[in-house]
Tab-separated table of C-alpha atoms and ligand atoms in Angstrom:
chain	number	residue	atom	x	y	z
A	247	UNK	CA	28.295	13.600	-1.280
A	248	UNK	CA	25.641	12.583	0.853
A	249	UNK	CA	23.216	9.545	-0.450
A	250	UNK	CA	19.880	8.168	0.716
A	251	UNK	CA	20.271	5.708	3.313
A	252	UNK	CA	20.266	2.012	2.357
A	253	UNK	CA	17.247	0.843	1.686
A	254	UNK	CA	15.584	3.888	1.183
A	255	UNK	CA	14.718	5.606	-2.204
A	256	UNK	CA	13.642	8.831	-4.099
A	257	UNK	CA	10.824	8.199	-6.396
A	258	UNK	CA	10.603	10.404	-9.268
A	259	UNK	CA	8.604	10.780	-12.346
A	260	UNK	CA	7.377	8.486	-14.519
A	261	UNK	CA	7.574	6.243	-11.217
A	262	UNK	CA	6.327	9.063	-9.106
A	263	UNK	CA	3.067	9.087	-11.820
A	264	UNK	CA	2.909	5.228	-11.433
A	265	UNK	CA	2.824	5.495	-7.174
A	266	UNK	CA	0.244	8.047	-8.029
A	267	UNK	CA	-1.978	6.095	-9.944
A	268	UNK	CA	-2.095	3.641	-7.735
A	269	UNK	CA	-2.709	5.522	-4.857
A	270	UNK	CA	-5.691	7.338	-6.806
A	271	UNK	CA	-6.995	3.582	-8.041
A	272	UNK	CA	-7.137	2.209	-4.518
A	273	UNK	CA	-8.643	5.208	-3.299
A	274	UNK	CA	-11.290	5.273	-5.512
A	275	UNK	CA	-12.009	1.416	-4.947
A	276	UNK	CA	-11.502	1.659	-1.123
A	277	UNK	CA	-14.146	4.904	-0.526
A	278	UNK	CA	-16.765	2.657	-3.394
A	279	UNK	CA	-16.932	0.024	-0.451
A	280	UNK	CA	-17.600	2.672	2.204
A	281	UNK	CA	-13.868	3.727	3.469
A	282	UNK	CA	-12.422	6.656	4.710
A	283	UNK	CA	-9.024	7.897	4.846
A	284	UNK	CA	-7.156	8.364	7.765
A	285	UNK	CA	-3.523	10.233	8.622
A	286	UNK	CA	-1.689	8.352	11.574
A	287	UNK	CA	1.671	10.315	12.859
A	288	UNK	CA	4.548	8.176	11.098
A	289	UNK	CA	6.183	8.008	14.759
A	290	UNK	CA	4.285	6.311	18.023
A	291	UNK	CA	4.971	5.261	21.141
A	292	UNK	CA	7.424	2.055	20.889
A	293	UNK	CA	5.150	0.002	23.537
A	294	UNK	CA	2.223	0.661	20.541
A	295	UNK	CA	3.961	-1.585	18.847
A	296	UNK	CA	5.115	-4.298	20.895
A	297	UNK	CA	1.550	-4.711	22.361
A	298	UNK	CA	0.122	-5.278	19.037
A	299	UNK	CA	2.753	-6.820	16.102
A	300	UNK	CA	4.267	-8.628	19.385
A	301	UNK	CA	7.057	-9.378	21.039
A	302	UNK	CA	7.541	-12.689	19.162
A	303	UNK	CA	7.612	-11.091	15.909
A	304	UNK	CA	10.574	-10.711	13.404
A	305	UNK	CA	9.354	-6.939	13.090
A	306	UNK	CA	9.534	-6.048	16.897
A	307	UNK	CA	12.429	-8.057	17.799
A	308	UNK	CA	14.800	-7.482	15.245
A	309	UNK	CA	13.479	-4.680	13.092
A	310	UNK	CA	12.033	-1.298	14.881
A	311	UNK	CA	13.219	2.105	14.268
A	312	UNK	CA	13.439	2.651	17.647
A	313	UNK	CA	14.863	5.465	19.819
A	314	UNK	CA	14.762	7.667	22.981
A	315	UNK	CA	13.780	11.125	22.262
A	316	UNK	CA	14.693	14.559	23.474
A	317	UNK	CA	11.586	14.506	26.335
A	318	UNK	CA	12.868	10.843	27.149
A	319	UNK	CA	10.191	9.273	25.590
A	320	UNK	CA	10.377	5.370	23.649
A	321	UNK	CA	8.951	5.920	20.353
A	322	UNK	CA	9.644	4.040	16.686
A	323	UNK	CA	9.070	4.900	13.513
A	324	UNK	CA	5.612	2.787	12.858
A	325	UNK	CA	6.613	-0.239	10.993
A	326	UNK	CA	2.890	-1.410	9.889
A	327	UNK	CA	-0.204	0.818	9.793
A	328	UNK	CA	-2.956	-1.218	11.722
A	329	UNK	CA	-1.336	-0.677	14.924
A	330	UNK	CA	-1.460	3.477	14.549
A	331	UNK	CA	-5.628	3.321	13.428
A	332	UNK	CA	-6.303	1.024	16.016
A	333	UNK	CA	-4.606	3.522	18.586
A	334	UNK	CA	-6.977	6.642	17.150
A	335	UNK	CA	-10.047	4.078	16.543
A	336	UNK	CA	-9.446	4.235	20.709
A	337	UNK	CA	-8.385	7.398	21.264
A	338	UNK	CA	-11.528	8.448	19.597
A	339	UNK	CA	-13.776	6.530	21.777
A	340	UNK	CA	-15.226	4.252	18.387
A	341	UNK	CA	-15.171	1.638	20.411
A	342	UNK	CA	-17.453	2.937	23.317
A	343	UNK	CA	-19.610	4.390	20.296
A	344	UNK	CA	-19.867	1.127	18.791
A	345	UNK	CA	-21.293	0.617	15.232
A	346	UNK	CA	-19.005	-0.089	12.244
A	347	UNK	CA	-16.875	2.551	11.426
A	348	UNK	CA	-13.775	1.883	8.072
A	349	UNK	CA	-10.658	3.449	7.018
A	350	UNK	CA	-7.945	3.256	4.775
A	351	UNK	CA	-4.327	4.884	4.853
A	352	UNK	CA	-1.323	5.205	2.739
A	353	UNK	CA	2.109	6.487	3.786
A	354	UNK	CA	5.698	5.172	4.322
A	355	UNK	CA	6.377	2.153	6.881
A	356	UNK	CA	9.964	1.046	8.798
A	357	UNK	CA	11.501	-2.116	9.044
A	358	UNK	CA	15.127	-2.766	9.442
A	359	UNK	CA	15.414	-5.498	6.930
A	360	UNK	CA	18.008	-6.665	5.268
A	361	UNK	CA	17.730	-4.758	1.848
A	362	UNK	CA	16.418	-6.900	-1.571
A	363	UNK	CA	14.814	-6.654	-4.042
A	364	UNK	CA	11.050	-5.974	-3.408
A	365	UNK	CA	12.192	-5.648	0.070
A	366	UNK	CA	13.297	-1.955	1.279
A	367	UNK	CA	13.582	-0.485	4.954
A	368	UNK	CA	11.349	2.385	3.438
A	369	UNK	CA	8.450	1.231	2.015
A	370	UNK	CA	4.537	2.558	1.165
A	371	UNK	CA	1.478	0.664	1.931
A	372	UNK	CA	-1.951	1.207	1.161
A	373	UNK	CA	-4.352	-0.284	3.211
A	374	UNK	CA	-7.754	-0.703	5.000
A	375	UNK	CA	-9.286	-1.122	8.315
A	376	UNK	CA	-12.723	-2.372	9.134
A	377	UNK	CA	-14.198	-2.294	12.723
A	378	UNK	CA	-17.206	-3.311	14.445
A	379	UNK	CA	-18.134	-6.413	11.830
A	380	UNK	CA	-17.940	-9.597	13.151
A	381	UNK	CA	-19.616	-11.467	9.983
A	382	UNK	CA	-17.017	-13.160	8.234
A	383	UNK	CA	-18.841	-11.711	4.823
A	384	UNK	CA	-16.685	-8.539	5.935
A	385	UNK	CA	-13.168	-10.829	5.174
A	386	UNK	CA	-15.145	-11.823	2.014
A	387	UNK	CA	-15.852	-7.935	0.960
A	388	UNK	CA	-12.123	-7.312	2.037
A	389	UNK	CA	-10.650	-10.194	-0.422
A	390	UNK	CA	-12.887	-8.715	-2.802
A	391	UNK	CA	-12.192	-4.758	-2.654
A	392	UNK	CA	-8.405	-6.105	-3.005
A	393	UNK	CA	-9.517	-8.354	-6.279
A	394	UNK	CA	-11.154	-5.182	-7.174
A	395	UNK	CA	-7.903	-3.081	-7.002
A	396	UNK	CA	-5.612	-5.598	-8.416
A	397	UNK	CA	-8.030	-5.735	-11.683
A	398	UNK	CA	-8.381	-2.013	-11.906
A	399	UNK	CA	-4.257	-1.580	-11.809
A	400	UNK	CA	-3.863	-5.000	-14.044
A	401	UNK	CA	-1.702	-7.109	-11.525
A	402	UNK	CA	-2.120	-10.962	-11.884
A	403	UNK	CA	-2.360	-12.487	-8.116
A	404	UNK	CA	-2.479	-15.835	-6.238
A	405	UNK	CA	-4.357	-16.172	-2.844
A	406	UNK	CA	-3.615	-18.132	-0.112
A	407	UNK	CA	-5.737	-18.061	2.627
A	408	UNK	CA	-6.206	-19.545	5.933
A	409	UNK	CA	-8.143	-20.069	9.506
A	410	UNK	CA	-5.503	-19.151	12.616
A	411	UNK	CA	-8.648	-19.820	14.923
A	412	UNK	CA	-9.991	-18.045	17.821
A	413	UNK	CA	-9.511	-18.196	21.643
A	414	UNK	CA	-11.831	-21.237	21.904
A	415	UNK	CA	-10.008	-23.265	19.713
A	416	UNK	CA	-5.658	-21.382	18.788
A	417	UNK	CA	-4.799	-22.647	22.848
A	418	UNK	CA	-5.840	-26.318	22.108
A	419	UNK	CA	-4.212	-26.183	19.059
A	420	UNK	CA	-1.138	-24.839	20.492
A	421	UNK	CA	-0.652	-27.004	22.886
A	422	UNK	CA	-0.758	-29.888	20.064
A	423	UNK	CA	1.780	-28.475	18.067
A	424	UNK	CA	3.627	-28.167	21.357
A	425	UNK	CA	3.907	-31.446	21.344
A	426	UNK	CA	4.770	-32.357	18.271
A	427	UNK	CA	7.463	-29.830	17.919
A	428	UNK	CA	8.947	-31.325	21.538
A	429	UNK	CA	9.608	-34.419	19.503
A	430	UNK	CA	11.712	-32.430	16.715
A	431	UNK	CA	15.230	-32.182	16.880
A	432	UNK	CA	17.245	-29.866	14.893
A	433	UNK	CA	15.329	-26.599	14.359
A	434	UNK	CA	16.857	-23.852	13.594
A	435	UNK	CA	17.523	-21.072	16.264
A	436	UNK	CA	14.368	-19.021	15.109
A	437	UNK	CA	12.293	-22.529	15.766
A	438	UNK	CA	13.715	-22.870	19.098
A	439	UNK	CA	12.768	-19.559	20.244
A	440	UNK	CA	9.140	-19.092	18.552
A	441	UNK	CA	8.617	-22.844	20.185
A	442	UNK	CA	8.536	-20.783	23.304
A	443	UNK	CA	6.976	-17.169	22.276
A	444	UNK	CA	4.597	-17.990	19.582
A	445	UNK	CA	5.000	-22.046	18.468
A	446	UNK	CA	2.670	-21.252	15.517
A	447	UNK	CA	5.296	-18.894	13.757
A	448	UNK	CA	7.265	-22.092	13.701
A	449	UNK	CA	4.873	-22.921	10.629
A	450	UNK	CA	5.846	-20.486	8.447
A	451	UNK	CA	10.261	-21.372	8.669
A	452	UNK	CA	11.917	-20.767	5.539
A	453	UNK	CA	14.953	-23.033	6.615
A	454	UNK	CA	14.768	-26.089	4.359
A	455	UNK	CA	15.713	-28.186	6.999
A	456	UNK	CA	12.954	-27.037	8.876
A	457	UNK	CA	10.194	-27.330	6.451
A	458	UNK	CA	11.422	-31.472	6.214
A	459	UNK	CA	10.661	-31.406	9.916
A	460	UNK	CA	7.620	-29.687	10.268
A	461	UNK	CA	6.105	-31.519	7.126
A	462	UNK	CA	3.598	-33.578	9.351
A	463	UNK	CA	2.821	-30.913	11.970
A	464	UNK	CA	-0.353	-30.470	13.028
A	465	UNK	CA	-2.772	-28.262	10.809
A	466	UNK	CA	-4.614	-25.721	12.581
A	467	UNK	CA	-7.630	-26.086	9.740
A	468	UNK	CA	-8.074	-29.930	11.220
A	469	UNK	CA	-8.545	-28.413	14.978
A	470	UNK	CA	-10.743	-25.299	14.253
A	471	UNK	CA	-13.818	-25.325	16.496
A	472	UNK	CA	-17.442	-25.025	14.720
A	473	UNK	CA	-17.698	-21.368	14.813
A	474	UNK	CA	-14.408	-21.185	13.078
A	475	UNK	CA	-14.880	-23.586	10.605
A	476	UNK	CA	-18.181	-22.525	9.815
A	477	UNK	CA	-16.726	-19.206	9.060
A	478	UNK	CA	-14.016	-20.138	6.848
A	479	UNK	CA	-16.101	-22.512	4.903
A	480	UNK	CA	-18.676	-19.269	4.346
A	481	UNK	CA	-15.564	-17.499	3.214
A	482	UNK	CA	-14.503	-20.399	0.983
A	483	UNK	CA	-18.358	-20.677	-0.367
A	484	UNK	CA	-18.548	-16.897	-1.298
A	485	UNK	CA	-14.821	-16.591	-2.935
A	486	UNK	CA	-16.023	-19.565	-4.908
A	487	UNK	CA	-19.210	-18.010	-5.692
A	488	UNK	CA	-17.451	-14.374	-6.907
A	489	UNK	CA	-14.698	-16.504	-8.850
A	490	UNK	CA	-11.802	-16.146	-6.856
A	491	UNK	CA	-9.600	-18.595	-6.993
A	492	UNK	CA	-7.740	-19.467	-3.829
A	493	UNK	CA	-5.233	-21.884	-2.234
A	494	UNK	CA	-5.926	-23.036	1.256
A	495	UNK	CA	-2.534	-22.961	3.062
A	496	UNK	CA	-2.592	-24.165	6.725
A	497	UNK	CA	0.659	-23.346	7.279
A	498	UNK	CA	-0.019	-19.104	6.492
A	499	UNK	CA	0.593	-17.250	9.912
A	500	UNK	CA	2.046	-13.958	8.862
A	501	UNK	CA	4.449	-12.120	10.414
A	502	UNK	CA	2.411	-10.619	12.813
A	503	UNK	CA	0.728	-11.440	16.217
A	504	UNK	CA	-2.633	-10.003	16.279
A	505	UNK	CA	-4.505	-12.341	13.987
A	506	UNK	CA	-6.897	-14.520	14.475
A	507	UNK	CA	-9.661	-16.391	12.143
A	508	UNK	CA	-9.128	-15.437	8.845
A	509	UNK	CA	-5.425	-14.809	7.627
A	510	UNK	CA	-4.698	-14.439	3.354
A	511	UNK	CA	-1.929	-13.086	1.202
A	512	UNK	CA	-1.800	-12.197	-1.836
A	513	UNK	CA	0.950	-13.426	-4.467
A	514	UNK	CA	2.411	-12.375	-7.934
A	515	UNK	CA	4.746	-14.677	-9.551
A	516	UNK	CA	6.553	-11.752	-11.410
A	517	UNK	CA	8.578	-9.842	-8.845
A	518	UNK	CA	10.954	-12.526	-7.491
A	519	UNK	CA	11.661	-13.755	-4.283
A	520	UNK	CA	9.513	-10.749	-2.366
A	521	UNK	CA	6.324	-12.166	-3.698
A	522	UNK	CA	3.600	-11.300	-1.222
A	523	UNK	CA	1.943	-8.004	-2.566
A	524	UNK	CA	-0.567	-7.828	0.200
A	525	UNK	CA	-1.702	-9.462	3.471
A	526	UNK	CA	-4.210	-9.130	6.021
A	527	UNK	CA	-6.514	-10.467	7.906
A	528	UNK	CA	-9.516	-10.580	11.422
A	529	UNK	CA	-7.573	-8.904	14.602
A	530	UNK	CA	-10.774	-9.353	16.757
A	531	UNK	CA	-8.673	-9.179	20.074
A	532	UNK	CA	-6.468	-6.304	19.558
A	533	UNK	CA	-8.225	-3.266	20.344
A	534	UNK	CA	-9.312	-4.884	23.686
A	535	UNK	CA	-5.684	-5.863	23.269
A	536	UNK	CA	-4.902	-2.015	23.548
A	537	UNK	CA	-7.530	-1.066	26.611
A	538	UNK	CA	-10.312	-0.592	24.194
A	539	UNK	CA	-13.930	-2.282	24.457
A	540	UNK	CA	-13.611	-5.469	22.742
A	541	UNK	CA	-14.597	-4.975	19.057
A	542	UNK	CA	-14.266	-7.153	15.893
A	543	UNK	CA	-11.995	-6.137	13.275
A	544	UNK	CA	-10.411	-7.071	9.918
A	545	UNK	CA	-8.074	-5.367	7.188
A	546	UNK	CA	-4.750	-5.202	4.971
A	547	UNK	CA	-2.509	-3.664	3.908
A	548	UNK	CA	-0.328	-3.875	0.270
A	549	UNK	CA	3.038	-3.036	-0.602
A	550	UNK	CA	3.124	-0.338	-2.913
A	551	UNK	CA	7.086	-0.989	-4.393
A	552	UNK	CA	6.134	-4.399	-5.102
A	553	UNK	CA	2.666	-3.319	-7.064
A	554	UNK	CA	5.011	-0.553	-9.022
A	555	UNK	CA	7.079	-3.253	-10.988
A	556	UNK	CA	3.479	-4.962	-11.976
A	557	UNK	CA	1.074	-2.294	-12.688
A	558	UNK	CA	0.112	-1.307	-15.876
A	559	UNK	CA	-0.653	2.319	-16.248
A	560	UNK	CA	-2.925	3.457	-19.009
A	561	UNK	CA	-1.463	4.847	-21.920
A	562	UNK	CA	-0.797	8.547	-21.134
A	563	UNK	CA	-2.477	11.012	-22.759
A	564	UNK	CA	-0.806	14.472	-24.337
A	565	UNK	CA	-2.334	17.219	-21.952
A	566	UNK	CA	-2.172	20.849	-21.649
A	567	UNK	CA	-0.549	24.201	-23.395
A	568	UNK	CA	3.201	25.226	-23.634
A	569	UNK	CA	3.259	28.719	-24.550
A	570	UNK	CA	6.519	30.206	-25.649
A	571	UNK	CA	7.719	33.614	-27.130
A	572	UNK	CA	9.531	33.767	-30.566
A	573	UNK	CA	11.070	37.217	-29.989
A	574	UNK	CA	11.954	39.312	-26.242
A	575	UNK	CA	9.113	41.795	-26.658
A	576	UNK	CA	6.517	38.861	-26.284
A	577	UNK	CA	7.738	37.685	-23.087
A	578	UNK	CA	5.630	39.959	-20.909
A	579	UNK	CA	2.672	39.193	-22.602
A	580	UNK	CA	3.555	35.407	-22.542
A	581	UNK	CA	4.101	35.465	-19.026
A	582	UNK	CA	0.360	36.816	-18.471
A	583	UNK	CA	-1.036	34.553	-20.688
A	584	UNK	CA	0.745	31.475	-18.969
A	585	UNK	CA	-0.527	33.205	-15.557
A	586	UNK	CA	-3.958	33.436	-17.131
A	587	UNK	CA	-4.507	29.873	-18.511
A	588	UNK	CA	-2.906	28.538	-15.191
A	589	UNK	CA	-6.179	28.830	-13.517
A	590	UNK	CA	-7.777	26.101	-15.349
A	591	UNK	CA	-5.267	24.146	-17.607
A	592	UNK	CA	-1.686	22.388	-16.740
A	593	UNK	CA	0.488	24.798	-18.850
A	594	UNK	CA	4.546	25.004	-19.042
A	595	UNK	CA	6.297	28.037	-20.693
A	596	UNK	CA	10.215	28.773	-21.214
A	597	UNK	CA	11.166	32.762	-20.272
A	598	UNK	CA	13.578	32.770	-23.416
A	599	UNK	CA	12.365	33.837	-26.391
A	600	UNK	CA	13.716	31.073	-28.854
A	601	UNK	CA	12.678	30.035	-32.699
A	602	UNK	CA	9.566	27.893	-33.519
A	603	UNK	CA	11.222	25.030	-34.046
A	604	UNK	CA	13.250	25.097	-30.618
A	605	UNK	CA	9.502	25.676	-28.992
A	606	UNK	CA	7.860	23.004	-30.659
A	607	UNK	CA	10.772	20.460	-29.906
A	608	UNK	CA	10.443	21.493	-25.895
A	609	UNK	CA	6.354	21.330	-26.029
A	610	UNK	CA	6.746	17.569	-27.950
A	611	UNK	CA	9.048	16.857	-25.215
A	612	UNK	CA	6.842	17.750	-22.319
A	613	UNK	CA	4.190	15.810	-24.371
A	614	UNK	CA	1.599	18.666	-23.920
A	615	UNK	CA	-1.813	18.864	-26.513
A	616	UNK	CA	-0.563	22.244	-27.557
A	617	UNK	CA	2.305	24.468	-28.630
A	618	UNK	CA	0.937	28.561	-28.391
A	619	UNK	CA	3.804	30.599	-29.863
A	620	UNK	CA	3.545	34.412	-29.909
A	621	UNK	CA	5.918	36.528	-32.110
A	622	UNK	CA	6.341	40.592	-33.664
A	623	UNK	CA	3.396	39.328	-36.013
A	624	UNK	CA	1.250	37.739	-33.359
A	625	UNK	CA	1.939	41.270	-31.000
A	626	UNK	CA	1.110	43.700	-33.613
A	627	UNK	CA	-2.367	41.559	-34.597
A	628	UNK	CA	-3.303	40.853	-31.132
A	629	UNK	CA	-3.497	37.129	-31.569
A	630	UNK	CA	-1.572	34.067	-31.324
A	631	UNK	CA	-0.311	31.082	-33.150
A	632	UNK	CA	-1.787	27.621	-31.911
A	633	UNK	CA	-1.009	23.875	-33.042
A	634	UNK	CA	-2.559	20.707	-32.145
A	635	UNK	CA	0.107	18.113	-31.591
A	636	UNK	CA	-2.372	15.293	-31.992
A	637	UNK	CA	-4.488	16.137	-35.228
A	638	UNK	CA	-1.234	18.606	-36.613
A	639	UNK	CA	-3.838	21.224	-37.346
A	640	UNK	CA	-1.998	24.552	-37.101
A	641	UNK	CA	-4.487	28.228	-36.490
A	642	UNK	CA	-3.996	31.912	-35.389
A	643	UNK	CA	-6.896	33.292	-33.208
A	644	UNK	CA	-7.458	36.310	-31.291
A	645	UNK	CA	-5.591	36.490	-28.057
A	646	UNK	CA	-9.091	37.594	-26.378
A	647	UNK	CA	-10.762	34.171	-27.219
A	648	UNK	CA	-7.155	31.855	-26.047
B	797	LIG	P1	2.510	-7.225	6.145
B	797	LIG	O1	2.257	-8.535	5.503
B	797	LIG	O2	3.624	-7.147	7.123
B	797	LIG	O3	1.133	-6.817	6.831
B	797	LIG	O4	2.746	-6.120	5.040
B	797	LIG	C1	1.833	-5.911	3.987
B	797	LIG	C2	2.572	-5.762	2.671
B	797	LIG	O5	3.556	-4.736	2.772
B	797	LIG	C3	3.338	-6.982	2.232
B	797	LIG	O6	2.499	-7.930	1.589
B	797	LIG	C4	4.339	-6.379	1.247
B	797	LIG	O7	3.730	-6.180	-0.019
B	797	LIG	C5	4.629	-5.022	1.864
B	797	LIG	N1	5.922	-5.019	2.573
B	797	LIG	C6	6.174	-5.510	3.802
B	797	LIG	N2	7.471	-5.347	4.131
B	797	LIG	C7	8.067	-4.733	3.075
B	797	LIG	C8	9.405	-4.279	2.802
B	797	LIG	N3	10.390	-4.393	3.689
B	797	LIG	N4	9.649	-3.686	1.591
B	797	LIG	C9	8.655	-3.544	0.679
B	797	LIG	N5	7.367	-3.947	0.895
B	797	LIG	C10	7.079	-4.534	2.078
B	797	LIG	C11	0.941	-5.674	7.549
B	797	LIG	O8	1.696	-4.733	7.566
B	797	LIG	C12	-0.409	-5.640	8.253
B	797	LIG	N6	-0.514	-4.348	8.951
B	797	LIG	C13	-1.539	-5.845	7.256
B	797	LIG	C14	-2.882	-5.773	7.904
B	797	LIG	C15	-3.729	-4.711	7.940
B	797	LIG	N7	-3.468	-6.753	8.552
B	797	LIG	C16	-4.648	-6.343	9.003
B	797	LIG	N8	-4.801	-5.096	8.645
């Protein structure tokens, strides 16, 4: 027997309902701020990928889906989303156009993780890209759209939040936490080699030993220059004004090497050790990063396994017909009528004839509004037998007026 591979999963219904709903909340939230959807192809170039997550990353050096295909070319399957928009945002010449232009995407990502709960090497995101606005009132309106969301689907959050800086102040920065991390001894063998690629990764260790070590590093918020601090204390003033609670943490990174500025995740407290539900933040070098003109940009993206153990889904509803026959010489006319009502309700049918009872059990089942049964009586008056499942309330009517 062949199974799914590990780490990847079949989602059927009522999960398959619940990835649905979300999708559909999101969507509905994301286009109310002004965002459109965009399809990337689920496989890109490899070099995509290095240029923009980076080569220091956990995600590009340990965990691509990466291989040489039959026209020799180096592609992966995409393991984040912002990398493929900001590809097309280029490829479509946005960036020469200028003005703001915003998207958001859903669709399966690929990392090579070590499987977990809450952490698969399949996965869905939904997220949202926003280019052309430098103000940082466009992280604000972000933070907020994904408040937005998280209310609409019922999922309690906590969110950190933080200021990476920008070229005029991350090098200076760097080079102080350099120095500081020259006088550690004893990091682990991830430490050693982010102290060389990207020394602020170091932050954001998970190894006990190295969080004792690193507890007086350097913060990045205490050397942000005045544009950057400015900005983050705007984005502190207008979460504070909109009620959204927040927890500065200097030591938030991410994962991934395009940020700058503003950096946040979002938290539950409910799904175990895989707790971040969505992350994002300003990437205002990366499509110059990629050959494009230089233009501002800011997003996220949320894991949509994580939000299905935490959503709460409206209570469903009993919807549509079942229509079944009680004897064989209804069927034909059955089938028509199923055909018929098709083309503007949800119906379900059975091509058995079978007893009342048996149809009533299979239409409570399928928890449909209505059970339509149509038997010798029902054929030789032309009509059929209809009961409400919700009120009980049990009528024949003409077959012309179902
Ligand atoms: P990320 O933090 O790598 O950011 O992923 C976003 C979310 O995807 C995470 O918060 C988590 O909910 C979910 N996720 C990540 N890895 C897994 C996994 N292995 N299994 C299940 N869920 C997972 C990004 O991907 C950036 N592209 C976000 C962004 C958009 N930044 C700016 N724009």
């Amino acid at each position: 027997m062949i199974n799914a591979l590990r780490g990847m999963k079949d989602t059927l219904s009522p999960q398959s309902e619940i990835y649905q709903y979300i999708i559909a909340t999101c969507t509905r939230i994301a286009q109310n701020y002004g965002f459109s959807f965009m399809e990337t192809p689920i496989l890109e170039e490899t070099a995509l990928f290095k240029r923009s997550v980076g080569e220091s990353s956990d995600i590009v050096g340990k965990e691509m889906y990466q291989f040489i295909d039959k026209g020799e070319n180096d592609v992966c399957l995409r393991p984040e989303g912002t990398a493929g928009i900001v590809r097309a945002f280029i490829q479509q010449k946005f960036d020469k156009a200028g003005g703001n232009r915003r998207f958001f995407y859903h669709g399966p990502m690929f990392r090579y993780e070590r499987p977990q709960k809450g952490r698969l090497r399949q996965f869905h995101q939904f997220g949202a890209e926003s280019f052309g606005e430098g103000d940082v009132r466009e992280d604000a309106t972000i933070i907020l759209m994904l408040k937005a969301m998280f209310e609409a689907l019922g999922i309690g959050f906590t969110l950190e939040i933080n200021s990476l800086g920008c070229p005029a102040c991350m090098p200076q920065y760097r080079t102080t936490l350099v120095k500081f991390l020259e006088t550690r001894e004893g990091l682990c063998e991830d430490c050693e080699r982010r102290k060389l690629t990207n020394p602020i990764r170091v932050l954001d260790c998970k190894n006990e030993h190295c969080k004792t070590l690193l507890a007086d590093a350097p913060l990045i918020t205490e050397h942000l220059c005045i544009t950057c601090k400015d900005d983050f204390t705007t984005l502190k003033r207008i979460l504070d004004q909109f009620g959204v609670s927040y927890l500065v943490n200097p030591k938030l990174v991410r994962g991934l090497d395009y940020y700058s500025k503003t950096a946040f995740e979002f938290v539950s407290s409910e799904i175990g050790a895989q707790s971040a539900i969505a992350g994002g933040g300003r990437y205002d070098r990366l499509v110059e990063f990629l050959d494009g003109k230089s233009t501002p940009a800011v997003g996220f993206a949320m894991g949509i396994e994580r939000l299905m153990e935490l959503v709460k889904m409206p209570e469903i509803e009993r919807e549509g017909y079942y229509i079944g026959a009680l004897c064989d010489e209804a069927l034909d006319v059955v089938f028509e009528l199923v055909d018929r009502k098709r083309k503007t309700e949800k119906v379900l049918t059975d091509y058995d004839a079978k007893s009342l009872k048996n149809h009533l059990k299979i239409a409570d089942k399928n928890f449909v509004k209505f059970c339509v049964c149509i038997g010798e009586d029902e054929l030789s008056k032309q009509s059929v037998w209809i009961k409400d499942l919700v009120s009980k309330e049990e009528k024949i009517i003409n077959i012309a007026h179902f």
